[in-house]
PDB file of C-alpha atoms in Angstrom:
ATOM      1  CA  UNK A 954       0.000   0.000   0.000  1.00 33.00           C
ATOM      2  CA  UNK A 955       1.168   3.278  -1.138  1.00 37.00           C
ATOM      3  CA  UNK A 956       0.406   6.695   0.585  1.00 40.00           C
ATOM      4  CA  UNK A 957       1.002  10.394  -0.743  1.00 41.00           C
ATOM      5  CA  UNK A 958      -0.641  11.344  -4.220  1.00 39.00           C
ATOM      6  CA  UNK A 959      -2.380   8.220  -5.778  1.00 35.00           C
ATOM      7  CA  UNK A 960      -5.327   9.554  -5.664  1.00 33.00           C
ATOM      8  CA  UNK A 961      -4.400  12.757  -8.180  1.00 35.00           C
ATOM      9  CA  UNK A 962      -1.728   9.906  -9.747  1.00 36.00           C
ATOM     10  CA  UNK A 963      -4.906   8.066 -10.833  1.00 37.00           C
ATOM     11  CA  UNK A 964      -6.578  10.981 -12.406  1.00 40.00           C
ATOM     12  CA  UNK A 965      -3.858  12.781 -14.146  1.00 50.00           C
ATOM     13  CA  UNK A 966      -4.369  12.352 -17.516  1.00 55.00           C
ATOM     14  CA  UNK A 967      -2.096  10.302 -19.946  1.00 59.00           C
ATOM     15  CA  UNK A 968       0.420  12.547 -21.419  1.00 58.00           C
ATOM     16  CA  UNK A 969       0.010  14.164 -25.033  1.00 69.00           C
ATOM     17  CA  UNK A 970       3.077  12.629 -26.403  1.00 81.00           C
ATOM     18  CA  UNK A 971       3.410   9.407 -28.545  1.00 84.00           C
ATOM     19  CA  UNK A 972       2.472   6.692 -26.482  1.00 92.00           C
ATOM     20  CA  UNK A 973       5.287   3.685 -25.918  1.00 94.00           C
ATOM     21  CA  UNK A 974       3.890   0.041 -24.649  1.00 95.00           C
ATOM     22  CA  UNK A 975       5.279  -1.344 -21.587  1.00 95.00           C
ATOM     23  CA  UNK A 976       6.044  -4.698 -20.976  1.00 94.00           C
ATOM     24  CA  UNK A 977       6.179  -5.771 -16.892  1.00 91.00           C
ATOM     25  CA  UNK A 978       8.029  -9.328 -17.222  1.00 89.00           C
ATOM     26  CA  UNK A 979       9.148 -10.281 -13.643  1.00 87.00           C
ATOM     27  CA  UNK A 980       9.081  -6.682 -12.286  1.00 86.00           C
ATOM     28  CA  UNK A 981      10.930  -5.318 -15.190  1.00 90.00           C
ATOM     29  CA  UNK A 982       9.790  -3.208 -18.075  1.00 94.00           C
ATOM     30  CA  UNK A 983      10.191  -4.362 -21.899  1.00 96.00           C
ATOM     31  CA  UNK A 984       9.720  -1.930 -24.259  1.00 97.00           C
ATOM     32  CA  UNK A 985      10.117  -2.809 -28.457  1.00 97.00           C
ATOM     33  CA  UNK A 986      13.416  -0.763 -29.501  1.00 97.00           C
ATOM     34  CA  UNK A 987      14.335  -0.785 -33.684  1.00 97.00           C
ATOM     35  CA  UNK A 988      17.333  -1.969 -34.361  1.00 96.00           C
ATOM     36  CA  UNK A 989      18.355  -1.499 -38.497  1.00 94.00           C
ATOM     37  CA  UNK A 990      14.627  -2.690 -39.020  1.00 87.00           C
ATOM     38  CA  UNK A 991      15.172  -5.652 -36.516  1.00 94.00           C
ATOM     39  CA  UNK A 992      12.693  -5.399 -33.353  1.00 96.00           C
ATOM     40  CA  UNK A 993      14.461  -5.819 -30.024  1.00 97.00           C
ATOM     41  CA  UNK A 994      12.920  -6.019 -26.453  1.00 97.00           C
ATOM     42  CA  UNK A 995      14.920  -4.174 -24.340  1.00 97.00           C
ATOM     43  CA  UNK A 996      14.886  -3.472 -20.804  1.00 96.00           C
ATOM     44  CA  UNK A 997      13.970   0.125 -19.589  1.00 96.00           C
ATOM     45  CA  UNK A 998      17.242   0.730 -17.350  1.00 96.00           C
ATOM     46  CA  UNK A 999      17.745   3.910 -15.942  1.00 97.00           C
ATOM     47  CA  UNK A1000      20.187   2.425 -13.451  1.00 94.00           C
ATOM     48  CA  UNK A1001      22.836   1.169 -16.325  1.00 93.00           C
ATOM     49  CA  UNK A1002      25.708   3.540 -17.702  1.00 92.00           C
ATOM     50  CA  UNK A1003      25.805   1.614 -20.851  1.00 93.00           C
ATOM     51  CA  UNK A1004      23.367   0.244 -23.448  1.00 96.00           C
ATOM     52  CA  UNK A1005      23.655  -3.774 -23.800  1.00 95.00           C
ATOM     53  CA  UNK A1006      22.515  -6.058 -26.324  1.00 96.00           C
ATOM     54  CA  UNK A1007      22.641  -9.868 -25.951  1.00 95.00           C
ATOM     55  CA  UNK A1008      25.025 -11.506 -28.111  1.00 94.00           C
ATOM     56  CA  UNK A1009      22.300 -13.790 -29.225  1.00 95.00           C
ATOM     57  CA  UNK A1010      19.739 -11.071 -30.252  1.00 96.00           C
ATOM     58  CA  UNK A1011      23.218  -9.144 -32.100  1.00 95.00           C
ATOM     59  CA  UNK A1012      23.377 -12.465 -34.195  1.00 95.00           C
ATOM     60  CA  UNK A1013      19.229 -12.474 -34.794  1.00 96.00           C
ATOM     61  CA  UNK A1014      19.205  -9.150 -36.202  1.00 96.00           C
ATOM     62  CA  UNK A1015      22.354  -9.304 -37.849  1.00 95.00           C
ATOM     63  CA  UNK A1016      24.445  -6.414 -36.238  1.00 95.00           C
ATOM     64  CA  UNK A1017      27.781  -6.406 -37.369  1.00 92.00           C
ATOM     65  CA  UNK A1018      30.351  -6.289 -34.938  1.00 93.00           C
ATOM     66  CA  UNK A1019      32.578  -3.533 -34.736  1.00 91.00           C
ATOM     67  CA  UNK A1020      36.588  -4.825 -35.810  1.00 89.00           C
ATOM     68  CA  UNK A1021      38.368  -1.885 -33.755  1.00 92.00           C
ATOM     69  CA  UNK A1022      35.828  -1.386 -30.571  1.00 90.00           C
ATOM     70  CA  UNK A1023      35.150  -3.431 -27.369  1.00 84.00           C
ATOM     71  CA  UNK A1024      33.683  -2.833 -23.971  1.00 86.00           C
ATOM     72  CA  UNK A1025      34.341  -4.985 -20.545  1.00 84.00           C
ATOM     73  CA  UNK A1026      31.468  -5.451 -18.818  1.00 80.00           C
ATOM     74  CA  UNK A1027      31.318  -5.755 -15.085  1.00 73.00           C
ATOM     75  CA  UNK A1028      27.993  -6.090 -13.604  1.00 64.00           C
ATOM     76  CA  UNK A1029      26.789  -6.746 -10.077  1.00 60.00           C
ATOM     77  CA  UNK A1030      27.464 -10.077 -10.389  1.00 56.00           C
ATOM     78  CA  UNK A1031      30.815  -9.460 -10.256  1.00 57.00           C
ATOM     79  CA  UNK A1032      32.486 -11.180 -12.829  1.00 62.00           C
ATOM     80  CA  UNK A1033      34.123  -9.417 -16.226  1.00 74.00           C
ATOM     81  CA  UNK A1034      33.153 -10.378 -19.588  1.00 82.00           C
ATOM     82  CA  UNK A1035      34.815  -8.616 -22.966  1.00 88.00           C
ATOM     83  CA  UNK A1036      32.913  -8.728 -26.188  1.00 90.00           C
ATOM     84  CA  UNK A1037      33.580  -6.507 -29.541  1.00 91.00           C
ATOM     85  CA  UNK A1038      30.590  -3.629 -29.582  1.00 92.00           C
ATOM     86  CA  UNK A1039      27.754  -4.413 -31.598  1.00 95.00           C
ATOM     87  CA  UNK A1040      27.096  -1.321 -34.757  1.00 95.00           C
ATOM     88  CA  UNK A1041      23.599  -0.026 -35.458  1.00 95.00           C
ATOM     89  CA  UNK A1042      23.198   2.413 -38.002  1.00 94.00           C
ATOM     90  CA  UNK A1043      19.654   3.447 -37.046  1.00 94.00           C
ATOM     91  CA  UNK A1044      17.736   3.015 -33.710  1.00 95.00           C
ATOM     92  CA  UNK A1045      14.806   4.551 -32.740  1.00 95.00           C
ATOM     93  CA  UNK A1046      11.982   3.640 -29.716  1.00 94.00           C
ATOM     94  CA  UNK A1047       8.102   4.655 -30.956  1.00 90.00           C
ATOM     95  CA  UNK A1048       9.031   7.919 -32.976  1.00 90.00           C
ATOM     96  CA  UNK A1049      11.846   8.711 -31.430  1.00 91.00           C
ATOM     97  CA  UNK A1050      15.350   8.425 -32.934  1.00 93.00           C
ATOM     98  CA  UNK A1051      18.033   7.093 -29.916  1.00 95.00           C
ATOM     99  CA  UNK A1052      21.333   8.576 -30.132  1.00 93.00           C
ATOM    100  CA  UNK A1053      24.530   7.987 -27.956  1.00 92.00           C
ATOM    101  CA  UNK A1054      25.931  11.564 -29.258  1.00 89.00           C
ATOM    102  CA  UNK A1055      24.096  14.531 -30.980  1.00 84.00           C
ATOM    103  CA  UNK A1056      26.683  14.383 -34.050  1.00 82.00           C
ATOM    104  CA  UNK A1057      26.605  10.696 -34.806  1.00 82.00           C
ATOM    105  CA  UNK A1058      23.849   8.680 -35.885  1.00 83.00           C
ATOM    106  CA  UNK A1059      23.979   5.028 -34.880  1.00 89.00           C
ATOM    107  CA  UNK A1060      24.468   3.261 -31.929  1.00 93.00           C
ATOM    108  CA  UNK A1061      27.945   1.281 -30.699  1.00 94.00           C
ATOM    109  CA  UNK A1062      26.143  -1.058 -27.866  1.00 95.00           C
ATOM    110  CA  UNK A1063      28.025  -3.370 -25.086  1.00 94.00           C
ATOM    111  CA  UNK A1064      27.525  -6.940 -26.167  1.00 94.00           C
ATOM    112  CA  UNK A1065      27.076  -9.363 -22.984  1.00 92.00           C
ATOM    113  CA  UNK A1066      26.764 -13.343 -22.958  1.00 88.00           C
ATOM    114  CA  UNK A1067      24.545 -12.746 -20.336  1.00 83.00           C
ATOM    115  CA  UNK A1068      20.645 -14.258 -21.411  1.00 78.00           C
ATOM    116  CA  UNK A1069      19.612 -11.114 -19.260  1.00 85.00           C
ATOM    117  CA  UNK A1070      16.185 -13.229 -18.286  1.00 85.00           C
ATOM    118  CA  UNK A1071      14.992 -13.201 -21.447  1.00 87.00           C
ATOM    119  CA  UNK A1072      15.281  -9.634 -22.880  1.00 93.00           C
ATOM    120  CA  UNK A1073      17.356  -8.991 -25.988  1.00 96.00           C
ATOM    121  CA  UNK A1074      19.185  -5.917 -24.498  1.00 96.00           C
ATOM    122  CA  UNK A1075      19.126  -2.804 -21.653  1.00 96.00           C
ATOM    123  CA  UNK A1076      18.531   0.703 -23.021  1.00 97.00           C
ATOM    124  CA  UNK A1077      20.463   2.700 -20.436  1.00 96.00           C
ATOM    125  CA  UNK A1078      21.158   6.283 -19.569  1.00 96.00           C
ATOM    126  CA  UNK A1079      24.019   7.200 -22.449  1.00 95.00           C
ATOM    127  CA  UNK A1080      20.414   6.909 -24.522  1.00 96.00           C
ATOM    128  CA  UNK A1081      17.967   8.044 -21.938  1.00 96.00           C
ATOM    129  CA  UNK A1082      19.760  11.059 -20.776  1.00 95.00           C
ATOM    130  CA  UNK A1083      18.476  12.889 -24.094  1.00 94.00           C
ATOM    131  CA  UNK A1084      14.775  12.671 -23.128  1.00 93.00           C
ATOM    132  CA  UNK A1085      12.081  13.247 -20.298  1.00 94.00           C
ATOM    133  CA  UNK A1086      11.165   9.823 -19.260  1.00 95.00           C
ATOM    134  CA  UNK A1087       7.600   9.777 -18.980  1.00 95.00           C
ATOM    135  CA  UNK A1088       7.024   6.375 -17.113  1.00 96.00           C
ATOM    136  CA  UNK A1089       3.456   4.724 -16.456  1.00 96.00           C
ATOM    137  CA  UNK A1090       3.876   1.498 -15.659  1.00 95.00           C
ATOM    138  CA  UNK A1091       0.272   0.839 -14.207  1.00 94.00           C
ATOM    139  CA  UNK A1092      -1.310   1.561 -17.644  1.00 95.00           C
ATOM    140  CA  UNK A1093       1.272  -0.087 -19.506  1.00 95.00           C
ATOM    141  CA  UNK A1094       2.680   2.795 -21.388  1.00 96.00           C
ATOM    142  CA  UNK A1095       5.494   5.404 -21.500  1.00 95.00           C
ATOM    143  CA  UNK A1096       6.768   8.612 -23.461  1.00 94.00           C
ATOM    144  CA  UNK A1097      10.073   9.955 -24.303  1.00 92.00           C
ATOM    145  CA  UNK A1098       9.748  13.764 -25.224  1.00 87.00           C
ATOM    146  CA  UNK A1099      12.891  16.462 -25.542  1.00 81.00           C
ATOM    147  CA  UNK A1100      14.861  16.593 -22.629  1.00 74.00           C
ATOM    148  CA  UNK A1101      13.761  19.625 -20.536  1.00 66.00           C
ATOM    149  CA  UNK A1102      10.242  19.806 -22.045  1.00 68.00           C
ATOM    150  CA  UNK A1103       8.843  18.332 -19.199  1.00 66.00           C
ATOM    151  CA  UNK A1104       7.495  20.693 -15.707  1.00 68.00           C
ATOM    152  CA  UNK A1105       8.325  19.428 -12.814  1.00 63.00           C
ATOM    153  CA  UNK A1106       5.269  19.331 -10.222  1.00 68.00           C
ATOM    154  CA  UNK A1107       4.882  20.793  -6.732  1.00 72.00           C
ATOM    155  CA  UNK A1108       6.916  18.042  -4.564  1.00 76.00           C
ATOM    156  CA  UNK A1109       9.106  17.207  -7.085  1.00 91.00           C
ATOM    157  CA  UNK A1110      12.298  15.346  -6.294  1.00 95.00           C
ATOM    158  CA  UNK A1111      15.791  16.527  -6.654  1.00 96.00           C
ATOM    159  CA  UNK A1112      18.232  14.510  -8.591  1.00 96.00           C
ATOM    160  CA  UNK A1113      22.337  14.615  -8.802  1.00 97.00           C
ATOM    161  CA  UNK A1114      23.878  13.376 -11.632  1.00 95.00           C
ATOM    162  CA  UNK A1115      26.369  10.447 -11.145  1.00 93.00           C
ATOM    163  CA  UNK A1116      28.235  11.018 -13.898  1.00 85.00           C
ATOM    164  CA  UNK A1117      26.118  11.968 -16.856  1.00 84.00           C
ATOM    165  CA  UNK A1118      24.193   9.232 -17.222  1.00 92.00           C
ATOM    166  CA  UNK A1119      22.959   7.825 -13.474  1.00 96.00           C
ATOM    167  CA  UNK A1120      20.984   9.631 -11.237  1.00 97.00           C
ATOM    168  CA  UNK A1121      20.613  10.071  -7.337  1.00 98.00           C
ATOM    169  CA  UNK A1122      17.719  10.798  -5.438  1.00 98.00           C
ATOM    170  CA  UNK A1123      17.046  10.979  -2.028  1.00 98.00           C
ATOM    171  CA  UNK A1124      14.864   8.899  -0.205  1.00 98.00           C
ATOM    172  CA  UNK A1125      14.591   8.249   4.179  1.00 97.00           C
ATOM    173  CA  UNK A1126      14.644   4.559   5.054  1.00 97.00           C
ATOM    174  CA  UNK A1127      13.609   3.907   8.229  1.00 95.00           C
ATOM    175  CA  UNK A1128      13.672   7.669   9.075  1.00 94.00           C
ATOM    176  CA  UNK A1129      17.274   7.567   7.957  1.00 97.00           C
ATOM    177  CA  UNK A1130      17.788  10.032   4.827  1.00 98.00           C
ATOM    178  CA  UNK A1131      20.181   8.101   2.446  1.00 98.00           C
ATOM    179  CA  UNK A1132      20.821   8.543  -1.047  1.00 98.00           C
ATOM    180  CA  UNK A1133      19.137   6.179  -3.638  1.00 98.00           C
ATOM    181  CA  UNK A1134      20.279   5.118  -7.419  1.00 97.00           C
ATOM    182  CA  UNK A1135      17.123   6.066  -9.689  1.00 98.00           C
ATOM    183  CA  UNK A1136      17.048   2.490 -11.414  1.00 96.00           C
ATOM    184  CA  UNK A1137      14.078   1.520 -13.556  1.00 96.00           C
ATOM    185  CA  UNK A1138      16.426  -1.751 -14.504  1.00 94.00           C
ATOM    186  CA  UNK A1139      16.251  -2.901 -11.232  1.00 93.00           C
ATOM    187  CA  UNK A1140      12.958  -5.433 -10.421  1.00 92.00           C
ATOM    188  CA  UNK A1141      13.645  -4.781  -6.300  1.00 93.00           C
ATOM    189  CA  UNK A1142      14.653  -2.393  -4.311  1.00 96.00           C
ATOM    190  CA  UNK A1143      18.207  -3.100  -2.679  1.00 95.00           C
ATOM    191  CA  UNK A1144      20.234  -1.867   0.718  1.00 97.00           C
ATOM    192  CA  UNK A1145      24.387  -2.064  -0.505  1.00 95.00           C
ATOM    193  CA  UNK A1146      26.642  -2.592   3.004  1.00 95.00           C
ATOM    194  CA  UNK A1147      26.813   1.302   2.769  1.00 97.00           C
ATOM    195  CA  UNK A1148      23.098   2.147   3.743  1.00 97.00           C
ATOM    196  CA  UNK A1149      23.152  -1.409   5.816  1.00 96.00           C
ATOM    197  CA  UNK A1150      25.995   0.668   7.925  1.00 96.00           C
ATOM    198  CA  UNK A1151      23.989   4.026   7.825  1.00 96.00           C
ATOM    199  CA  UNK A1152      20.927   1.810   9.073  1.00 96.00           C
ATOM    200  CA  UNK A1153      23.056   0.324  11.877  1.00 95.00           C
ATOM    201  CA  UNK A1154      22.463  -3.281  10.752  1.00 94.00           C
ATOM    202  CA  UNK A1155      25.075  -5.984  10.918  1.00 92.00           C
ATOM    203  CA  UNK A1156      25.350  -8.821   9.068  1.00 90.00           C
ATOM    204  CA  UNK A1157      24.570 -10.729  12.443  1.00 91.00           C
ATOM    205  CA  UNK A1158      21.356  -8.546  13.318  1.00 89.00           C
ATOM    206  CA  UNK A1159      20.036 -10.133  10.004  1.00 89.00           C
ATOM    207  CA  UNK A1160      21.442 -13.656   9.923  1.00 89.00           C
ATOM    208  CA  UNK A1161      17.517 -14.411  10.304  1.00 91.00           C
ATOM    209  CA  UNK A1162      16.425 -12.770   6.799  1.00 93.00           C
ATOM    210  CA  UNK A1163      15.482 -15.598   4.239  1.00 93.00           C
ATOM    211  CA  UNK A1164      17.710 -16.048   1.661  1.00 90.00           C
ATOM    212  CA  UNK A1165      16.802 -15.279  -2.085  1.00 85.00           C
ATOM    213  CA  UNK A1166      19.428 -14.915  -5.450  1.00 70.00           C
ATOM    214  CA  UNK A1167      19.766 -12.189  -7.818  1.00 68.00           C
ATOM    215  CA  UNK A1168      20.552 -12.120 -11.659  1.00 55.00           C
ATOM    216  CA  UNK A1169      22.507  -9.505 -13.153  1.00 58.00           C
ATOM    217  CA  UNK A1170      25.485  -8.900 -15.678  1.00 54.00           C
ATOM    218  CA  UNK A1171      28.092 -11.040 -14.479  1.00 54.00           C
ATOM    219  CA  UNK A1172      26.366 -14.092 -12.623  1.00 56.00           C
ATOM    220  CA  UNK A1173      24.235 -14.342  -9.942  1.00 66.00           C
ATOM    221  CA  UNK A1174      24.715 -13.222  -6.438  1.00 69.00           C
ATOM    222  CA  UNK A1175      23.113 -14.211  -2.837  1.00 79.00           C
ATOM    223  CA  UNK A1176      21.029 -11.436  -1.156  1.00 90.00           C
ATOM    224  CA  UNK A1177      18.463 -11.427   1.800  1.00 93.00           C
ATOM    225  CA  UNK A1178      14.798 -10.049   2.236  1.00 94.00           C
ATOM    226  CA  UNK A1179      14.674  -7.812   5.016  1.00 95.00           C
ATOM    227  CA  UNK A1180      11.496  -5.773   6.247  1.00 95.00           C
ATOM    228  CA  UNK A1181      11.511  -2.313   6.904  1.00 96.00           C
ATOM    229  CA  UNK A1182       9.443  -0.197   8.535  1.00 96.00           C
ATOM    230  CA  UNK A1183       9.106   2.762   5.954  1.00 96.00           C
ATOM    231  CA  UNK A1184      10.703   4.132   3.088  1.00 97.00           C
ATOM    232  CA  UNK A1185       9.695   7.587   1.565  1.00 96.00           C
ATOM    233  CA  UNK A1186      10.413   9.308  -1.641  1.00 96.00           C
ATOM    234  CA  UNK A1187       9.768  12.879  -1.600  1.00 92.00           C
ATOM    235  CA  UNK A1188       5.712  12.562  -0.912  1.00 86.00           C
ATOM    236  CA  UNK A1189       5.303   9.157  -1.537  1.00 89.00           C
ATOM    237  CA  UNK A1190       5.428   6.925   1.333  1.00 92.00           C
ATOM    238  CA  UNK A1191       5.767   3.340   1.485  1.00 94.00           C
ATOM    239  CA  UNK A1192       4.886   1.363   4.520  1.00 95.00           C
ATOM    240  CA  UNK A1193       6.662  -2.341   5.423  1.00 95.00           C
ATOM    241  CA  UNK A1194       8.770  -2.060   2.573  1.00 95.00           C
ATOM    242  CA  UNK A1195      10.295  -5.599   1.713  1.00 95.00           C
ATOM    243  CA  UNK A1196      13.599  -4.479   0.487  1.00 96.00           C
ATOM    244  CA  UNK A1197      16.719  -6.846  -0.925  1.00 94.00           C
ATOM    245  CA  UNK A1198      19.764  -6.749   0.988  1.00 95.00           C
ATOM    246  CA  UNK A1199      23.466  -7.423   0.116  1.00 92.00           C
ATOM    247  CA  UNK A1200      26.334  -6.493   2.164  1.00 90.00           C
ATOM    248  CA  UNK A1201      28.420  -5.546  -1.178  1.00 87.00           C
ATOM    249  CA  UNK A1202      30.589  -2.343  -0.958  1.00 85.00           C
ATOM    250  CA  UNK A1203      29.373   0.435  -2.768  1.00 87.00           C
ATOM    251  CA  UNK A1204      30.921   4.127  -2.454  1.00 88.00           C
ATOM    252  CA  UNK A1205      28.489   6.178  -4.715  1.00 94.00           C
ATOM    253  CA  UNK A1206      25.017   5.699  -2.944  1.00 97.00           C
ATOM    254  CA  UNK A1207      23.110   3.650  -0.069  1.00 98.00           C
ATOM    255  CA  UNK A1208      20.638   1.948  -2.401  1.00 97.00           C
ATOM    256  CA  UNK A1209      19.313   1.206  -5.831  1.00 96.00           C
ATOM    257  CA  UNK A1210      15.628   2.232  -5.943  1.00 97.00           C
ATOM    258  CA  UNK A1211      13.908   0.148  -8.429  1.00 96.00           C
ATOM    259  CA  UNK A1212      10.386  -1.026 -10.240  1.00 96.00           C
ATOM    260  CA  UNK A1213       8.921  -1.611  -7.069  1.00 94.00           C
ATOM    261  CA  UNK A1214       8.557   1.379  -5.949  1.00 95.00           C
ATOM    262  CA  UNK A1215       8.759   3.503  -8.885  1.00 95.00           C
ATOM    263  CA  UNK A1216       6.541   0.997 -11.143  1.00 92.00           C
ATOM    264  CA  UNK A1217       3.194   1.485  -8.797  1.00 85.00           C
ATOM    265  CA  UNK A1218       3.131   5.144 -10.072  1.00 90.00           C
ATOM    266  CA  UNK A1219       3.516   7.227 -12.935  1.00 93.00           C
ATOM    267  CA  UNK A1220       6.997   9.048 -12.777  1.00 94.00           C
ATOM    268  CA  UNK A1221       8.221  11.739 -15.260  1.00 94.00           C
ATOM    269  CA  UNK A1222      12.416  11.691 -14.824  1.00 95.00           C
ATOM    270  CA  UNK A1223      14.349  14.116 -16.462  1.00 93.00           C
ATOM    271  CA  UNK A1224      18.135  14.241 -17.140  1.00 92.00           C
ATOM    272  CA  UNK A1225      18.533  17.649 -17.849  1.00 90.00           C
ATOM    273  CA  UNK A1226      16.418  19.785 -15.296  1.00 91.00           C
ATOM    274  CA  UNK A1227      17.349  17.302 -12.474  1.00 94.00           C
ATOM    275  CA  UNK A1228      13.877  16.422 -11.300  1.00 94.00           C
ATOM    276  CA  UNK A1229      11.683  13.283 -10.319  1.00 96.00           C
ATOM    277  CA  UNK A1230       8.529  14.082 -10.564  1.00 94.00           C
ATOM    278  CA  UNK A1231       5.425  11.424  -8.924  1.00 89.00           C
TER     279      UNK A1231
END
């Protein structure tokens, strides 16, 4: 249960711009990305530097691999995997046209061996950070419009850049105010050893949490499920929050934020004016 805004969330009208379906496939979301007239399903992922195709949807569309350019991948699963960039000439997501820099018009993605659950790719920030993200995952459907067209609404929440294309926000856990990674990639909300240590919990205050396992780029990794007692984002509350936790260093933020809490809402985040807005 959610408190702070759903009830003018659930009449605010859809927004006026081309309309993008959303796919929610175990707490992620899929959206259909054109690839050189191929059709990918990639993963909405805010929370990744770099877009990533699968090395099996490269072959499937036929991307030609680029002879002088390669990118190591290290995910949170720890381990490193180096594959030669995949080229696309054109890319584009509803009627937008992606772009990794204004003055060139294709698209060098990561390639990763990874099955990444069954998408074809992530479509990260060095894309994203050139649009508004208008995000409603409870109807399904999204909107990319020019970055800075978008006006952020009474309450909205500050965001830092981590580099250019990550973003911070911050959120109180447990009445503690930490500082969250904005990450639409990410199915569950996770606590890194660096909020655990803000929190004040040990790894032997929680030796009781059940188990669970996490996929990501690089393998899979053991976390636990630990209950909170609140988290908040700007106005939105959440109440009991179950929350992954992994006592993994991490020296750039507390927590990654992801589609459960930002998918029960519509969110607009933008990249260039610095603001989530619920």
């Amino acid at each position: 249960m959610l408190s702070g805004g759903l009830a003018s969330l659930c009449a605010a009208a859809p927004s006026a711009d081309p309309q993008i379906p959303v796919d929610r496939v175990n707490g992620r979301c899929l959206v259909p990305v054109r690839l050189d007239g191929g059709l990918a399903r990639m993963v909405l992922d805010t929370g990744a530097a770099r877009s990533v195709i699968t090395r099996a949807a490269a072959l499937r569309l036929g991307l030609s691999l680029d002879p002088w350019v390669q990118t190591t991948l290290r995910g949170a699963g720890g381990q490193l995997e180096t594959h030669r960039n995949a080229d696309v000439r054109m890319a584009a997501i509803g009627p937008a046209r992606l772009l990794q820099r204004p003055s060139e018009p294709g698209l060098s993605l990561a390639v990763t061996s990874s099955g990444l659950d069954g998408a074809d790719g992530l479509l990260g920030g060095d894309i994203l950070r050139y649009f508004d993200l208008d995000l409603d995952v409870p109807h399904g459907r999204m909107a990319l419009r020019q970055a800075g067209r978008s006006r952020a609404g009474p309450g909205a929440v500050p965001l830092t850049p981590l580099w250019p294309d990550l973003l911070l926000a911050p959120v109180a856990l447990q009445g503690q105010e930490l500082t969250a990674l904005v990450d639409t990639g990410s199915s569950v909300s996770l606590v890194n050893a660096r909020g655990l240590d803000r929190l004040g919990l040990s790894q032997a205050a929680m030796a009781d949490d059940p188990p669970a396992a996490t996929a990501a780029i690089g393998g899979r990794f053991p976390v636990r499920v630990h209950r909170f007692t609140a988290l908040r984002l700007g106005a939105l509350g959440v109440p009991a929050p179950m929350l992954l936790t992994a006592f993994v260093p991490e020296p750039a933020f507390d927590l990654i934020l992801g589609m459960d809490v930002l998918g029960r809402q519509r969110v607009v985040v933008s990249y260039q004016s610095l603001r989530l807005t619920i």
